[in-house]
CSV table of C-alpha atoms in Angstrom, one decimal:
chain,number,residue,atom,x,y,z
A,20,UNK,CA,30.3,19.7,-12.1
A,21,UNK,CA,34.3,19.8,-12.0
A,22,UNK,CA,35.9,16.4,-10.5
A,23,UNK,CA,37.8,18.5,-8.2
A,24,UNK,CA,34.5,19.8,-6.5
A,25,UNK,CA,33.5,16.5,-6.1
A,26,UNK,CA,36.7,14.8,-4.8
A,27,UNK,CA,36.9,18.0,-2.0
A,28,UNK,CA,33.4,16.9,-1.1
A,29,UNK,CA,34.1,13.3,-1.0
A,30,UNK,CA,37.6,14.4,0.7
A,31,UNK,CA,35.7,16.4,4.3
A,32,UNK,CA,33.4,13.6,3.8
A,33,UNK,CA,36.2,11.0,5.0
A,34,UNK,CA,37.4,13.8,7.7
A,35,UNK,CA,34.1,13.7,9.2
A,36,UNK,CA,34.0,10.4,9.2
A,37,UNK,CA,37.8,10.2,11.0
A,38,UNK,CA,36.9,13.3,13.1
A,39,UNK,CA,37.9,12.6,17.0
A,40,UNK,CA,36.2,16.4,18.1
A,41,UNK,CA,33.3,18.0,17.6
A,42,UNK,CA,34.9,21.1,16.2
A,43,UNK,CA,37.2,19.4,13.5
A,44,UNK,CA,33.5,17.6,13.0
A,45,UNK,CA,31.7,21.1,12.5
A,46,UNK,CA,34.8,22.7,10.1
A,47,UNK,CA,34.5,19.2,7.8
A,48,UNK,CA,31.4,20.0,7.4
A,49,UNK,CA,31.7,23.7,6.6
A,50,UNK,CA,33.9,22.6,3.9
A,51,UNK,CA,31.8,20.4,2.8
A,52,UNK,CA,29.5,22.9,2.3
A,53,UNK,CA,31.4,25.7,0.8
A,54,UNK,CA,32.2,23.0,-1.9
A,55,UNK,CA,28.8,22.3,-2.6
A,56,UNK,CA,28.2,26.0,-2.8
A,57,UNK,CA,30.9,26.5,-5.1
A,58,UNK,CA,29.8,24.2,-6.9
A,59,UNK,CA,26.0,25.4,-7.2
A,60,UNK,CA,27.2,29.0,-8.3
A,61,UNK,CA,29.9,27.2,-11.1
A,62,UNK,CA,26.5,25.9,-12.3
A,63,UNK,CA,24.5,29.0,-11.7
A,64,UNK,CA,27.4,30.9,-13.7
A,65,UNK,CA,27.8,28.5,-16.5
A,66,UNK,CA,23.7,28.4,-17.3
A,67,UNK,CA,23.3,32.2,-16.2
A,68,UNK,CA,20.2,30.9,-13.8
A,69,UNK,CA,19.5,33.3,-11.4
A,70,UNK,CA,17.8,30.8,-9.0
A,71,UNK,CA,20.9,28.7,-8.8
A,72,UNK,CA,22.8,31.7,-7.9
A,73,UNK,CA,20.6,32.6,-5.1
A,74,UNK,CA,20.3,29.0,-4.1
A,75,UNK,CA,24.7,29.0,-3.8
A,76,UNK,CA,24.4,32.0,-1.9
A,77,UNK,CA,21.7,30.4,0.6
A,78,UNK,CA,23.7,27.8,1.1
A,79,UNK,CA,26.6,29.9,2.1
A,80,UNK,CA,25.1,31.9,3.9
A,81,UNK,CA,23.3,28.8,6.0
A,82,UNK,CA,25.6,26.0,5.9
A,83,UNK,CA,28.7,27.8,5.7
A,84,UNK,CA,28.7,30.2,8.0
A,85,UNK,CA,25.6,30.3,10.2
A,86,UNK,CA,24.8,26.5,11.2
A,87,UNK,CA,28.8,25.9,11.7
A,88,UNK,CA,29.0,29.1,14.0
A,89,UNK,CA,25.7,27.9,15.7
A,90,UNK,CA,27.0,24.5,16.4
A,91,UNK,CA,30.3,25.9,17.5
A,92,UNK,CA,28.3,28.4,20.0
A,93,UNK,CA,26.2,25.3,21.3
A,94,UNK,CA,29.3,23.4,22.2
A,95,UNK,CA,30.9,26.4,24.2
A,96,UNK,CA,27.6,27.3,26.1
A,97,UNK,CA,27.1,24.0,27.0
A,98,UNK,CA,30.9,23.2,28.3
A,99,UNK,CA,30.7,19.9,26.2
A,100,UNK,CA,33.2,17.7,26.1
A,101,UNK,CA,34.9,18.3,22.8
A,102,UNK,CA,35.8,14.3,22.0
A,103,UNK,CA,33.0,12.8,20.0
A,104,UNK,CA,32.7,9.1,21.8
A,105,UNK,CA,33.3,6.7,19.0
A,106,UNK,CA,31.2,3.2,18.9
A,107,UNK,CA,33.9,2.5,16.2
A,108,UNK,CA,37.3,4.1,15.7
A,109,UNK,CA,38.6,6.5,13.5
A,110,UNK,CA,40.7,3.2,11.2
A,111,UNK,CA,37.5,1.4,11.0
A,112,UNK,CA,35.5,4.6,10.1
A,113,UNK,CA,37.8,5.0,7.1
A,114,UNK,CA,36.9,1.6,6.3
A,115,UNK,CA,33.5,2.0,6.4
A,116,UNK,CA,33.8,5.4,4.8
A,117,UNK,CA,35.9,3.8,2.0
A,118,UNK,CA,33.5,0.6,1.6
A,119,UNK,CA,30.4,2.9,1.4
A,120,UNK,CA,32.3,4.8,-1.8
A,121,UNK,CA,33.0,1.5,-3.7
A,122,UNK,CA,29.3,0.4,-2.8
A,123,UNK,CA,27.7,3.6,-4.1
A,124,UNK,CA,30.2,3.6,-7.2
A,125,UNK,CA,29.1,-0.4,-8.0
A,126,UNK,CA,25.3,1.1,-7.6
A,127,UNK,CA,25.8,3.8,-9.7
A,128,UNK,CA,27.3,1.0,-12.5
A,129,UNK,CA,24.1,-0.7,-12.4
A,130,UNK,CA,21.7,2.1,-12.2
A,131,UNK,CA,23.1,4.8,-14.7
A,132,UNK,CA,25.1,2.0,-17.3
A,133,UNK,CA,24.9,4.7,-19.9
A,134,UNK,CA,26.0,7.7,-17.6
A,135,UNK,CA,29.2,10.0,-18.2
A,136,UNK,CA,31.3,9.7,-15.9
A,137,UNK,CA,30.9,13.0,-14.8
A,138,UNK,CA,27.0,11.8,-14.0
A,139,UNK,CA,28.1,8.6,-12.5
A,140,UNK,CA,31.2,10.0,-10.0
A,141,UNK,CA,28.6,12.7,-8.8
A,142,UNK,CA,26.0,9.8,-8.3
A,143,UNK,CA,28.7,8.0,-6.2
A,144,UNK,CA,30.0,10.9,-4.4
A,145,UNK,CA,26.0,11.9,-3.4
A,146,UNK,CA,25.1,8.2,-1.8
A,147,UNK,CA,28.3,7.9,-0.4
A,148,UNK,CA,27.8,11.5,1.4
A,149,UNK,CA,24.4,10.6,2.7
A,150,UNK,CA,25.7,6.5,4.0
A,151,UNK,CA,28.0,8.7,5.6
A,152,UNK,CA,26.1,10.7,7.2
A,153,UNK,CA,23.9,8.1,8.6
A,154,UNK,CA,27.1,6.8,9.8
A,155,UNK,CA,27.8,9.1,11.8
A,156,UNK,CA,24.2,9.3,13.1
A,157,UNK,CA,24.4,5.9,14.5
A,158,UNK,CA,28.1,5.5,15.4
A,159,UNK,CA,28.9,8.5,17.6
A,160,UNK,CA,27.8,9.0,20.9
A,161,UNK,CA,27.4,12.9,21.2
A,162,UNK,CA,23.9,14.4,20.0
A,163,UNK,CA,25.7,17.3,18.0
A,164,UNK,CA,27.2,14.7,16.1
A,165,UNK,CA,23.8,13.4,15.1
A,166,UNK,CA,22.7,16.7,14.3
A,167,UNK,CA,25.8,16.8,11.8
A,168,UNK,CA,24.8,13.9,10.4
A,169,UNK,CA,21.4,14.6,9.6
A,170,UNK,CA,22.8,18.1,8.0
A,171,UNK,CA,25.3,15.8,5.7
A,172,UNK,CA,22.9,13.7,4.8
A,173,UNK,CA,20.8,16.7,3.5
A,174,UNK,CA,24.0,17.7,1.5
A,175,UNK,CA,23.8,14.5,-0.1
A,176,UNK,CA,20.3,14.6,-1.2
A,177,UNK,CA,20.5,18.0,-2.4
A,178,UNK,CA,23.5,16.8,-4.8
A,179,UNK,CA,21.6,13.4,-5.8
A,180,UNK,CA,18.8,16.1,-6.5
A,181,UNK,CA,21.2,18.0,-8.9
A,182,UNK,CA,21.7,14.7,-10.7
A,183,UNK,CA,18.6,13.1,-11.3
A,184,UNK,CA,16.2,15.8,-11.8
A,185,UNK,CA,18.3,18.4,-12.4
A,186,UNK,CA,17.7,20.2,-9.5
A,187,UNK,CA,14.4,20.9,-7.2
A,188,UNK,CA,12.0,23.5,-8.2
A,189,UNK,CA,13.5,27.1,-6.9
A,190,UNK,CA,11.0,27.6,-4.1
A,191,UNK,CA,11.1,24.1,-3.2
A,192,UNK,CA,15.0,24.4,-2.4
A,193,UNK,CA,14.1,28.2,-0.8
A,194,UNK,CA,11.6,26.1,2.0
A,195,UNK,CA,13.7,23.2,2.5
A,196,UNK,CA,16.6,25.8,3.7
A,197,UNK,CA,14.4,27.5,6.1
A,198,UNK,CA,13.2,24.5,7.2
A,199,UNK,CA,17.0,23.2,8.1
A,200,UNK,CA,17.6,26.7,9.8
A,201,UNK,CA,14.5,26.7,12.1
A,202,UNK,CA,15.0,22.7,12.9
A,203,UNK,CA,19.0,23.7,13.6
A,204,UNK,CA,17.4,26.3,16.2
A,205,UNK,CA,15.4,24.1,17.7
A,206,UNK,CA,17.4,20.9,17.9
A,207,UNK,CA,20.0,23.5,19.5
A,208,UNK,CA,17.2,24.4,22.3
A,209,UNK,CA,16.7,21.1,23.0
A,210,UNK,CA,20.6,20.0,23.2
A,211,UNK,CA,21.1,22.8,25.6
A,212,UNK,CA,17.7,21.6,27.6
A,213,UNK,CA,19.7,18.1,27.8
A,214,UNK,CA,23.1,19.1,29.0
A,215,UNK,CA,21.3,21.3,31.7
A,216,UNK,CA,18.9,18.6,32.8
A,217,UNK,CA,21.7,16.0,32.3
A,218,UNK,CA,24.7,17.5,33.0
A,219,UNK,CA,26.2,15.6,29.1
A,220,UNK,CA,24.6,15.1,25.8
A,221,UNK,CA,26.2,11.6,25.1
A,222,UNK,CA,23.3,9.7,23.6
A,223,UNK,CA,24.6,6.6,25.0
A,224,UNK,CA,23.9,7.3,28.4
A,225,UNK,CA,20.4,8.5,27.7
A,226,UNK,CA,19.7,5.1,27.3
A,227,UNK,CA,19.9,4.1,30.7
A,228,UNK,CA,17.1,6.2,31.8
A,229,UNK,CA,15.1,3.8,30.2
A,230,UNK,CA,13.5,0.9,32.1
């Protein structure tokens, strides 16, 4: 996999993590995942594997162009406000963002000592998506935005997948995407059941129906 591919991915993975609305959260993600398409079908092309191919154009299809427009539809349904509610500011997220690359790239130094360094950046690049991802999961107020997470996470494990087993069987990869889609459809019920019941789908405040 080229560096460039992987320093795009790592590069929307810090925008999520500075993102202030739910909209530049959605388009870093999209990029994210056009990347990792791209990527797939560079893969598919260079070993002439049909199933990679039709796994880069599932993830196009899904993660580039239907979940983003979904997500994008939810929040204008819903009349959400479009500021994500941040536990810990957009500096600090950087930070973390930053800290969690240098952590994953230390990892990688002890795990794969004989890697390339092809193998190693794209080990770092994978568990620094996916600590971002649960970043964002537990640092941001809005539900989408733990959605999101969850979905970059997933992008994450489906790279660390390309690394360290060479990829998942074909059908295996074919389930797991319909499984995302029908979960995105009905996570997206339920987000539109809260803001109706609720009138706001800041996790935060959920909390103090508690008690």
């Amino acid at each position: 996999m080229q560096f460039s591919i992987l320093f795009a991915i790592l590069a929307s993975t810090y925008m999520m993590a500075i993102a202030k609305r739910l909209p530049t959260l959605i388009q870093s993600f999209r990029y994210q995942s056009f990347f990792l398409s791209l990527a797939t079908f560079l893969a598919a092309r260079h070993e002439n594997s049909v199933e990679l191919l039709c796994v880069s154009i599932l993830l196009f299809l899904l993660k580039v162009i239907a979940i983003p427009h979904l997500l994008l539809r939810i929040v204008r349904r819903i009349k959400a406000n479009e500021n994500i509610g941040l536990f810990i500011n957009t500096q600090l997220s950087l930070v973390c963002a930053l800290v969690f690359t240098y952590v994953s790239w230390a990892f990688s130094r002890q795990t794969l000592p004989a890697a390339g360094e092809t193998q190693s950046f794209m080990f770092t690049v994978a568990l620094s998506v996916i600590l971002t991802g649960g970043f964002l999961m537990i640092f941001r107020m809005k539900a989408l935005t733990q959605i999101i997470g969850l979905l970059v996470m997933e992008n994450g494990a489906f790279l660390l997948a390309a690394l360290v087993s060479g990829g998942m069987p074909f059908f295996v990869e074919i389930s797991i995407f319909f499984d995302v889609l029908i979960s995105m459809i009905i996570l997206g019920i339920f987000v539109y059941k809260i803001n109706k019941l609720f009138t706001h789908i800041d996790v935060h405040k959920l909390t103090e129906l508690k008690g």
